[in-house]
PDB file of C-alpha atoms in Angstrom:
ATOM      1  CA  UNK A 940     102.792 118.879-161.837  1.00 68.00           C
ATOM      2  CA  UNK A 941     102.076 122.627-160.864  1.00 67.00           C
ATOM      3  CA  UNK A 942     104.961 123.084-158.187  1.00 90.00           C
ATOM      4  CA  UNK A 943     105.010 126.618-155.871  1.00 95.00           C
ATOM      5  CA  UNK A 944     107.642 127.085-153.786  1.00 96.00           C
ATOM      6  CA  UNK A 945     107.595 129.622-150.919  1.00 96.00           C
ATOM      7  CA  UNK A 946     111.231 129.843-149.538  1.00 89.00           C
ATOM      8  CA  UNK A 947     110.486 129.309-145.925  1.00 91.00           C
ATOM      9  CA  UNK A 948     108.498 126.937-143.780  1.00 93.00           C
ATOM     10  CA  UNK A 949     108.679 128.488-140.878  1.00 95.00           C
ATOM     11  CA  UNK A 950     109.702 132.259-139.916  1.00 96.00           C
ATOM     12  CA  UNK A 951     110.394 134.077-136.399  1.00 97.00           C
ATOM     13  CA  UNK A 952     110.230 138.323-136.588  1.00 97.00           C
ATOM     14  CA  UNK A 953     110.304 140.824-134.216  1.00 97.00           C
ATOM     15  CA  UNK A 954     107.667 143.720-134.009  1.00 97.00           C
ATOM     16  CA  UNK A 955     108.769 146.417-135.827  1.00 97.00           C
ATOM     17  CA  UNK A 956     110.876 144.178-138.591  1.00 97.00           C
ATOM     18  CA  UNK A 957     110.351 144.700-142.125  1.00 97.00           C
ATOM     19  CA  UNK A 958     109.467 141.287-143.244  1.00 97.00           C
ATOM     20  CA  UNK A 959     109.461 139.072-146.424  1.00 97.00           C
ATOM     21  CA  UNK A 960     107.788 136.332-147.752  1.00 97.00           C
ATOM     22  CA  UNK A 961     108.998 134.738-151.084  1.00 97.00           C
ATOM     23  CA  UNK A 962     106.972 132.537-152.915  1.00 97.00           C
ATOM     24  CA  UNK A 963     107.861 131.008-157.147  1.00 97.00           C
ATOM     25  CA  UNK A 964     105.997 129.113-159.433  1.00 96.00           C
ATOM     26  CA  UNK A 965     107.337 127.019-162.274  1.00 94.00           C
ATOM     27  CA  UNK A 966     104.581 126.466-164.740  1.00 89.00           C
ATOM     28  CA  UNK A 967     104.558 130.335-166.165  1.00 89.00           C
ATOM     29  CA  UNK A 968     101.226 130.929-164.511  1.00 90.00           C
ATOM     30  CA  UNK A 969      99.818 134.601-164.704  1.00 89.00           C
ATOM     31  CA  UNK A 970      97.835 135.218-161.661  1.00 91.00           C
ATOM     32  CA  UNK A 971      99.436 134.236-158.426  1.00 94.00           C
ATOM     33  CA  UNK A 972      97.542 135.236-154.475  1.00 95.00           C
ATOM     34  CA  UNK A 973      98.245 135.311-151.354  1.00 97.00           C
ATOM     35  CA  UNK A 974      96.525 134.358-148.787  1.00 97.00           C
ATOM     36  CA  UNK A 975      96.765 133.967-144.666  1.00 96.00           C
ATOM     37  CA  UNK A 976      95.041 131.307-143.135  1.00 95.00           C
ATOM     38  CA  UNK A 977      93.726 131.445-139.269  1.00 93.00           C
ATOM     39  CA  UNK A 978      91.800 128.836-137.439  1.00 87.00           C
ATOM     40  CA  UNK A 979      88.017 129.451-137.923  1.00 84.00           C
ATOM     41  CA  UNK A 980      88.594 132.050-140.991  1.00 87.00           C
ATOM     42  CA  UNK A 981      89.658 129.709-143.421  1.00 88.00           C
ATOM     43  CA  UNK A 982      91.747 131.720-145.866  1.00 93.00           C
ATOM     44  CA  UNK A 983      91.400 135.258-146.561  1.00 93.00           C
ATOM     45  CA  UNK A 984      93.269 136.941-149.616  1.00 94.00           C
ATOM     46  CA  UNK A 985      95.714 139.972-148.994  1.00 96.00           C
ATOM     47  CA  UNK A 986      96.707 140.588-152.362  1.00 96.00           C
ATOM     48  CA  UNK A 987      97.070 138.993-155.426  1.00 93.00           C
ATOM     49  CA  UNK A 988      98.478 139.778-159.467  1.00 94.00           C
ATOM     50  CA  UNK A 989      97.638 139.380-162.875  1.00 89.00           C
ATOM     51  CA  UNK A 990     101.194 140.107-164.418  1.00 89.00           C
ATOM     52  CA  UNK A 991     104.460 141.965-163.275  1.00 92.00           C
ATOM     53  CA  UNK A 992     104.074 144.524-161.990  1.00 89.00           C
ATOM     54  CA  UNK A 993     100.458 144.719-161.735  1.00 90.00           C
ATOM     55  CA  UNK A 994      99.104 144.306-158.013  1.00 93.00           C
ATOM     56  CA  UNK A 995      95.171 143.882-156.942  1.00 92.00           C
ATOM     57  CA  UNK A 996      94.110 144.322-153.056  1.00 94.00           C
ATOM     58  CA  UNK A 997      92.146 141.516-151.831  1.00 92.00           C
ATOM     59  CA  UNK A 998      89.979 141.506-148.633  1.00 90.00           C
ATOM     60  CA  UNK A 999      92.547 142.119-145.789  1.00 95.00           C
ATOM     61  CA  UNK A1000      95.457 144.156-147.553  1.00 96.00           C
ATOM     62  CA  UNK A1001      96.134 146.642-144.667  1.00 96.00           C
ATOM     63  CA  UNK A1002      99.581 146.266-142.986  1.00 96.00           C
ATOM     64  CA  UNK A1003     100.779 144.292-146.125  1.00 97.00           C
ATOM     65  CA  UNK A1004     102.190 145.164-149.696  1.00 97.00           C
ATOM     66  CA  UNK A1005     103.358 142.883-152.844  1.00 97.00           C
ATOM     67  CA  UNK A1006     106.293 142.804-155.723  1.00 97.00           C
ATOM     68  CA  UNK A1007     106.026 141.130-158.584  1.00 96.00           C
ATOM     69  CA  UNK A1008     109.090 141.882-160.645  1.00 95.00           C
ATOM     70  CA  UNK A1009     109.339 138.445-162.599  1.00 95.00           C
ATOM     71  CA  UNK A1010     106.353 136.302-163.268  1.00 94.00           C
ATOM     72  CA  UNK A1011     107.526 133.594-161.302  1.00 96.00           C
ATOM     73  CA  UNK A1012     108.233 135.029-158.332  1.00 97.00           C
ATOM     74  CA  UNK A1013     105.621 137.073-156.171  1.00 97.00           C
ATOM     75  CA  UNK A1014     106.562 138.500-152.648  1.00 97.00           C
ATOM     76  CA  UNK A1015     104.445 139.648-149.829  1.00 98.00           C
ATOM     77  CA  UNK A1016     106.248 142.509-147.384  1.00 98.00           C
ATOM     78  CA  UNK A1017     105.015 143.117-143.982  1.00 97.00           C
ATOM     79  CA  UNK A1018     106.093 147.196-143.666  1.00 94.00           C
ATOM     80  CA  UNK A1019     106.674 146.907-139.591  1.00 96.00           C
ATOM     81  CA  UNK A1020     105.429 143.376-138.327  1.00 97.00           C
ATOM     82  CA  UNK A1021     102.957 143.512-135.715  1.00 97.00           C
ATOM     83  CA  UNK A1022     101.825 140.549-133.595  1.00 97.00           C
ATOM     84  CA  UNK A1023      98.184 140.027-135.038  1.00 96.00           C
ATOM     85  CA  UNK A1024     100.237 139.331-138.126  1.00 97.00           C
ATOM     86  CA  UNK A1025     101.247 136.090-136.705  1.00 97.00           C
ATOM     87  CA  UNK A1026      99.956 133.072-138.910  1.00 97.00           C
ATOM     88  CA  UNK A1027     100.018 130.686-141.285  1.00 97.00           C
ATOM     89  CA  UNK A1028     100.844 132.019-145.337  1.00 98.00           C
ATOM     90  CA  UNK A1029     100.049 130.697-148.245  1.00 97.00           C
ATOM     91  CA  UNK A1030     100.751 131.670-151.865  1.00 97.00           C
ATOM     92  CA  UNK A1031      99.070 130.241-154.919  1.00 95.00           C
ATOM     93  CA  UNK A1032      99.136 130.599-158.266  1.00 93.00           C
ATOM     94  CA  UNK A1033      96.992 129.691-161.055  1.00 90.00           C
ATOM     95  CA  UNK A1034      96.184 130.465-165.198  1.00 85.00           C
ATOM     96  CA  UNK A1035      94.788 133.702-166.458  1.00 78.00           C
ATOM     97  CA  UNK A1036      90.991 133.271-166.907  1.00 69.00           C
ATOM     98  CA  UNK A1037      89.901 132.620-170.208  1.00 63.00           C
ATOM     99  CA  UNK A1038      87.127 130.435-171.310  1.00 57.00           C
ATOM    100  CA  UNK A1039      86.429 129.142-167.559  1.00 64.00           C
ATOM    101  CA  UNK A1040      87.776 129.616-164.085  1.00 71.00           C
ATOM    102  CA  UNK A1041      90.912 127.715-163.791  1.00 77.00           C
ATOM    103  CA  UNK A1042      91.837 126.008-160.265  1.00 85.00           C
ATOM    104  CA  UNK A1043      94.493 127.258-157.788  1.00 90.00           C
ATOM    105  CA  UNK A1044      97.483 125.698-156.965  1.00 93.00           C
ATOM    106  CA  UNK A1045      99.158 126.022-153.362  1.00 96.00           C
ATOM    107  CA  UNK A1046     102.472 125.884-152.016  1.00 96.00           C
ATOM    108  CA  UNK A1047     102.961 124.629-148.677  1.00 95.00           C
ATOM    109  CA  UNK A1048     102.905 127.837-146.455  1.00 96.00           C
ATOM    110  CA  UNK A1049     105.123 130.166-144.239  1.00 97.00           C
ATOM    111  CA  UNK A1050     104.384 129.973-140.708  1.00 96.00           C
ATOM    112  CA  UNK A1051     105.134 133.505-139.501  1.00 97.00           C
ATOM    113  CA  UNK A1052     105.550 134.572-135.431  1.00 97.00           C
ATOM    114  CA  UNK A1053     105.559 138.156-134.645  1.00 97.00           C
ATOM    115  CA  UNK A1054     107.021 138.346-130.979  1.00 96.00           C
TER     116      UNK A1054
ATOM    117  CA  UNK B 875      80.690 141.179-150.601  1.00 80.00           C
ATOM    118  CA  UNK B 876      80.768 137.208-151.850  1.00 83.00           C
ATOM    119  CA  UNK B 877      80.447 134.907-148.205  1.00 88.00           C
ATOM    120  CA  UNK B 878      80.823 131.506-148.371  1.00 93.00           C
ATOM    121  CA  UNK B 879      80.020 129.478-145.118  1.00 96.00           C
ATOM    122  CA  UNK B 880      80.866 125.848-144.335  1.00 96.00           C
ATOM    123  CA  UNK B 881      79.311 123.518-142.095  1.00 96.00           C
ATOM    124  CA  UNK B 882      79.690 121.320-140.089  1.00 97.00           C
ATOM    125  CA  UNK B 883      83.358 122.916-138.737  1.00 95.00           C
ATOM    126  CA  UNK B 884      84.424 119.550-137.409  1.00 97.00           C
ATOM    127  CA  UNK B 885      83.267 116.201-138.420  1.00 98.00           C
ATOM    128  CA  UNK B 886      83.984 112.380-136.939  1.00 98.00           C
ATOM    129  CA  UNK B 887      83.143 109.301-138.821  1.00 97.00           C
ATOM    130  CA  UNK B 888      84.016 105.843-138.151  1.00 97.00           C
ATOM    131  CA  UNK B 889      86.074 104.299-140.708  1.00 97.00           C
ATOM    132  CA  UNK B 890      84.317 102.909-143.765  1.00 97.00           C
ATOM    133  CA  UNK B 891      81.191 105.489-142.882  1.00 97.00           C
ATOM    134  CA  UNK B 892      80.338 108.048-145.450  1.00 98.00           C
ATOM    135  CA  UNK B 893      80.775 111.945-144.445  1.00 98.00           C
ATOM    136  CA  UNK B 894      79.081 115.039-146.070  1.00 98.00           C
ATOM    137  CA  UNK B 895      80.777 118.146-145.975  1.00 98.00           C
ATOM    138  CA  UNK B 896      77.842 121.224-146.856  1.00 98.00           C
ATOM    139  CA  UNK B 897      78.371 124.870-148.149  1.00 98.00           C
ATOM    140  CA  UNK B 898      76.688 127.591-149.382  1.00 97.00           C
ATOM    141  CA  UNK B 899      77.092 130.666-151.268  1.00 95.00           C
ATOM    142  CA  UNK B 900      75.296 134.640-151.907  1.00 92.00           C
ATOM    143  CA  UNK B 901      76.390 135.320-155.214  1.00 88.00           C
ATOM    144  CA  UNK B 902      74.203 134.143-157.776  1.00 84.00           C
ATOM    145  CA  UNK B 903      76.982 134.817-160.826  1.00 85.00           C
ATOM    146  CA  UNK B 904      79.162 132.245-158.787  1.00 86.00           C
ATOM    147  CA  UNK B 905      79.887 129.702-161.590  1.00 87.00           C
ATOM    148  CA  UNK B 906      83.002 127.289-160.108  1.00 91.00           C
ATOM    149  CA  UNK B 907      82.993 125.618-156.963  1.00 94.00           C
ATOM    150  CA  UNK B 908      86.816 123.928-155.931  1.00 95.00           C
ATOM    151  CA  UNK B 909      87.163 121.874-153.252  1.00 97.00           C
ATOM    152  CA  UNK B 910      90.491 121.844-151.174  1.00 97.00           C
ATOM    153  CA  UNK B 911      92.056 119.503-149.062  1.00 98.00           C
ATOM    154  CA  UNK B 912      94.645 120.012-146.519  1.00 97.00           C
ATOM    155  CA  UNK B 913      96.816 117.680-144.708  1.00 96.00           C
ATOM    156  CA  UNK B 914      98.694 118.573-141.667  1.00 92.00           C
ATOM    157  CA  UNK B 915     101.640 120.769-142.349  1.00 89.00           C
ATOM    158  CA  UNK B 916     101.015 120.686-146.272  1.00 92.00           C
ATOM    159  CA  UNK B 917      99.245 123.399-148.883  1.00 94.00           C
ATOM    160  CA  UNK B 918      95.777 122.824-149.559  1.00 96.00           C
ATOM    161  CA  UNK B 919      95.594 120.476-152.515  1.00 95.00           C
ATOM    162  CA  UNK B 920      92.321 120.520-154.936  1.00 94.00           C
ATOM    163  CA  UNK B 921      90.445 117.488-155.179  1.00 96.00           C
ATOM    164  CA  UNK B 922      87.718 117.853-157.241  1.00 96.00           C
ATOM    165  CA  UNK B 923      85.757 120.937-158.502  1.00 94.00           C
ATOM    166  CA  UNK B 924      82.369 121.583-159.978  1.00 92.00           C
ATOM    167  CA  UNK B 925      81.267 124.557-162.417  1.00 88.00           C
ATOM    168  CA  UNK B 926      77.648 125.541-162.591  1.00 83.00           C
ATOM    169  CA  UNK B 927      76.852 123.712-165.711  1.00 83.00           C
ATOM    170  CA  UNK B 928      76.942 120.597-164.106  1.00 83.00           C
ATOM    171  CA  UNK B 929      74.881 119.127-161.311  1.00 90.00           C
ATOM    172  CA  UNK B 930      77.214 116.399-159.861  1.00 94.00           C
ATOM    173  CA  UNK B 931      80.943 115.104-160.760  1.00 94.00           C
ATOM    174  CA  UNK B 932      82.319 111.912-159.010  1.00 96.00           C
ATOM    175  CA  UNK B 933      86.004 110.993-158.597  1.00 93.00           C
ATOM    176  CA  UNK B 934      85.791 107.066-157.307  1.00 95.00           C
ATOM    177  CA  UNK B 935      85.005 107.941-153.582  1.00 97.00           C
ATOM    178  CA  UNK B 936      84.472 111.278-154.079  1.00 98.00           C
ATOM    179  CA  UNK B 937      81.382 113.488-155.057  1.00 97.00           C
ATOM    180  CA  UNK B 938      80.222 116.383-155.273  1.00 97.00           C
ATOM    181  CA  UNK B 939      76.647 117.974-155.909  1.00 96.00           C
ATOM    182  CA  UNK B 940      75.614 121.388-156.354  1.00 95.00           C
ATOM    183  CA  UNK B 941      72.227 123.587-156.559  1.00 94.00           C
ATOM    184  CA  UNK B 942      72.033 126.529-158.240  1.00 92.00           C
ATOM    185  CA  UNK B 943      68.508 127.374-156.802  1.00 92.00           C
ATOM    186  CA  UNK B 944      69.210 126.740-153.325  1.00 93.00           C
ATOM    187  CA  UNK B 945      72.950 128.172-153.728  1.00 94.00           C
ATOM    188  CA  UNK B 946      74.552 125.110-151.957  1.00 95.00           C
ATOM    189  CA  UNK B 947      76.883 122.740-152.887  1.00 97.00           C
ATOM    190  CA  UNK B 948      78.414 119.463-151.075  1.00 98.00           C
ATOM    191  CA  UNK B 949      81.059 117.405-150.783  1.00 98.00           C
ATOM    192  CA  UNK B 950      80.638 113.334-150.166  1.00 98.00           C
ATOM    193  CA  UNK B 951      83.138 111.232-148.968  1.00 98.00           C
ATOM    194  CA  UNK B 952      82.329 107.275-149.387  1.00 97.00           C
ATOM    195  CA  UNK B 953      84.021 104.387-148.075  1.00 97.00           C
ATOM    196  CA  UNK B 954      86.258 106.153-145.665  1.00 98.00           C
ATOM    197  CA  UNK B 955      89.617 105.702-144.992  1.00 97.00           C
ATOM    198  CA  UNK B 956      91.702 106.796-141.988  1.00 96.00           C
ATOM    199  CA  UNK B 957      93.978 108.473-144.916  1.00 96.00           C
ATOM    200  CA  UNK B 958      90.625 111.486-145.551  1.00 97.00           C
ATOM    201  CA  UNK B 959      91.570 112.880-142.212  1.00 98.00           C
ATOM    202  CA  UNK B 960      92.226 116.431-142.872  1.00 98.00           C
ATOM    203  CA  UNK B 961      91.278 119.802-143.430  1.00 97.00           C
ATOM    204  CA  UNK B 962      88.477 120.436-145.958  1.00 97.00           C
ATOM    205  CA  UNK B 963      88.096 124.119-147.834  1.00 96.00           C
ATOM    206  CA  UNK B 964      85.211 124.891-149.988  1.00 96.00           C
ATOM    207  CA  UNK B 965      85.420 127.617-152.111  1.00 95.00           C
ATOM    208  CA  UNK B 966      83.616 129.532-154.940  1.00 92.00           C
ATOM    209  CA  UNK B 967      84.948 131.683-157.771  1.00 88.00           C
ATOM    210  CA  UNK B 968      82.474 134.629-159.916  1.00 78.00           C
ATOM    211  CA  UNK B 969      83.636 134.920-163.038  1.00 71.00           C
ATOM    212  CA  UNK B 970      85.390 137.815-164.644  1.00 68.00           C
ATOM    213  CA  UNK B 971      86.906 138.875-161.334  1.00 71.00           C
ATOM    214  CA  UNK B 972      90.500 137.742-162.170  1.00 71.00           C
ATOM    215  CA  UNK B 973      90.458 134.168-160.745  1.00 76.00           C
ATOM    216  CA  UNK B 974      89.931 134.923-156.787  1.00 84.00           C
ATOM    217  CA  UNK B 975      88.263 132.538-155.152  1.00 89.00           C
ATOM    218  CA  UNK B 976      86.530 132.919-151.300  1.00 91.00           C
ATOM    219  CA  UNK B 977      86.625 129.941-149.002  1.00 92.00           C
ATOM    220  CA  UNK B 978      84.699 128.793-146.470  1.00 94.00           C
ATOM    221  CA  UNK B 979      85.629 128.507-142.960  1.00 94.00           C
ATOM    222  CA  UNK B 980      87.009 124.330-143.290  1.00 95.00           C
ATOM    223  CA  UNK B 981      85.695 121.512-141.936  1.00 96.00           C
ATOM    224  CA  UNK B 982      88.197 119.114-139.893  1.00 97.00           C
ATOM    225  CA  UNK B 983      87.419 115.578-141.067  1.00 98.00           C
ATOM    226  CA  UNK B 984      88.664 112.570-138.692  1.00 98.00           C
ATOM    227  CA  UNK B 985      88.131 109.191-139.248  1.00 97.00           C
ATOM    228  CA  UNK B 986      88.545 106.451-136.973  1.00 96.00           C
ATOM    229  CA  UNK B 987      89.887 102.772-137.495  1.00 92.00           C
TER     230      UNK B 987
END
């Protein structure tokens, strides 16, 4: 089974903090997302990657940026943390497209509080 | 850009009762249609997914239909159990734009004993 791990459940920042969010995958996927997901918006992407290094904006990328140094590991960084930042994060990861669309897997999410 | 909208955004069904979970979609290169389920304080896990080849795919209680014409696909639940109570995401992937997939808003199922 496709296992993604994001290293914390929940998360409490301050405004202002530079914050982040750790997320690894252990079956050598090369895309991997991330996503935040608020009640009545379902889940929007911020950013997600093809490879390391590489780095693709998705819909709501402003206030956020990515590494992705090894390919199992992909990290979201919140530059200075603001409170409409609070919310529930999920990472993913899933094979490159090839032939067909291949599902995402999910790990289990980061519920981040700005105060 | 791609929307994807969901309906209805909460659903209750009495247990045993079938539910139907409806979305639909703009773009017509859309060609893969997940579905998601998420439990309470858990990832959203897929369930069963559809790609625009094929009309209908069934997984013992669970179905789901889609048409291309009408840009709309749907999710049935048979035979519930107390167990289905959850979150449900639909979502729908275009091909040859690196795997990213836009969701609908989720529909909370309940169902009660």
């Amino acid at each position: 089974d496709v296992k993604v791990t994001q290293s914390s459940r929940y998360l409490v920042k301050r405004t202002g903090e530079k914050v982040f969010l750790e997320c690894v995958q252990d079956m050598d996927h090369e895309n991997m997302f991330w996503y935040r997901q608020d009640p009545g918006l379902g889940l929007r992407l911020i950013y997600f990657s093809y490879d390391v290094k590489m780095k693709e904006k998705g819909d709501i990328p402003e206030g956020y940026s990515v590494s992705r140094e090894k390919k199992e590991r992909f990290s979201l960084i919140l530059e200075s943390a603001s409170t409409n930042q609070t919310s529930m994060y999920l990472c993913a990861s899933s094979p490159p497209v090839l032939e067909a669309n291949q599902p995402q897997h999910f790990g289990d999410g980061t519920r981040l509080s700005i105060l | 850009g791609e929307n994807v909208e969901q309906h209805p955004s909460t659903l209750s069904v009495q247990e045993g009762d079938s539910a139907v979970i409806k979305c639909t979609y703009s773009d017509s290169a859309s060609n893969y249609f997940p579905w998601y389920k998420q439990e309470l304080g858990k990832g959203p896990q897929l369930i069963i997914d559809i790609r625009s080849n094929v009309g209908e795919k069934k997984d013992q209680r669970i179905a789901v239909t889609l048409n291309k014409t009408a840009k709309h696909f749907s999710l049935h639940i048979t035979e519930t159990q107390p167990e289905d109570s959850a979150v449900y995401f639909c979502a729908d992937m275009i091909y040859n734009q690196g795997g990213k997939l836009i969701f609908g808003q989720g529909t909370e199922l309940s169902v009660k004993p």
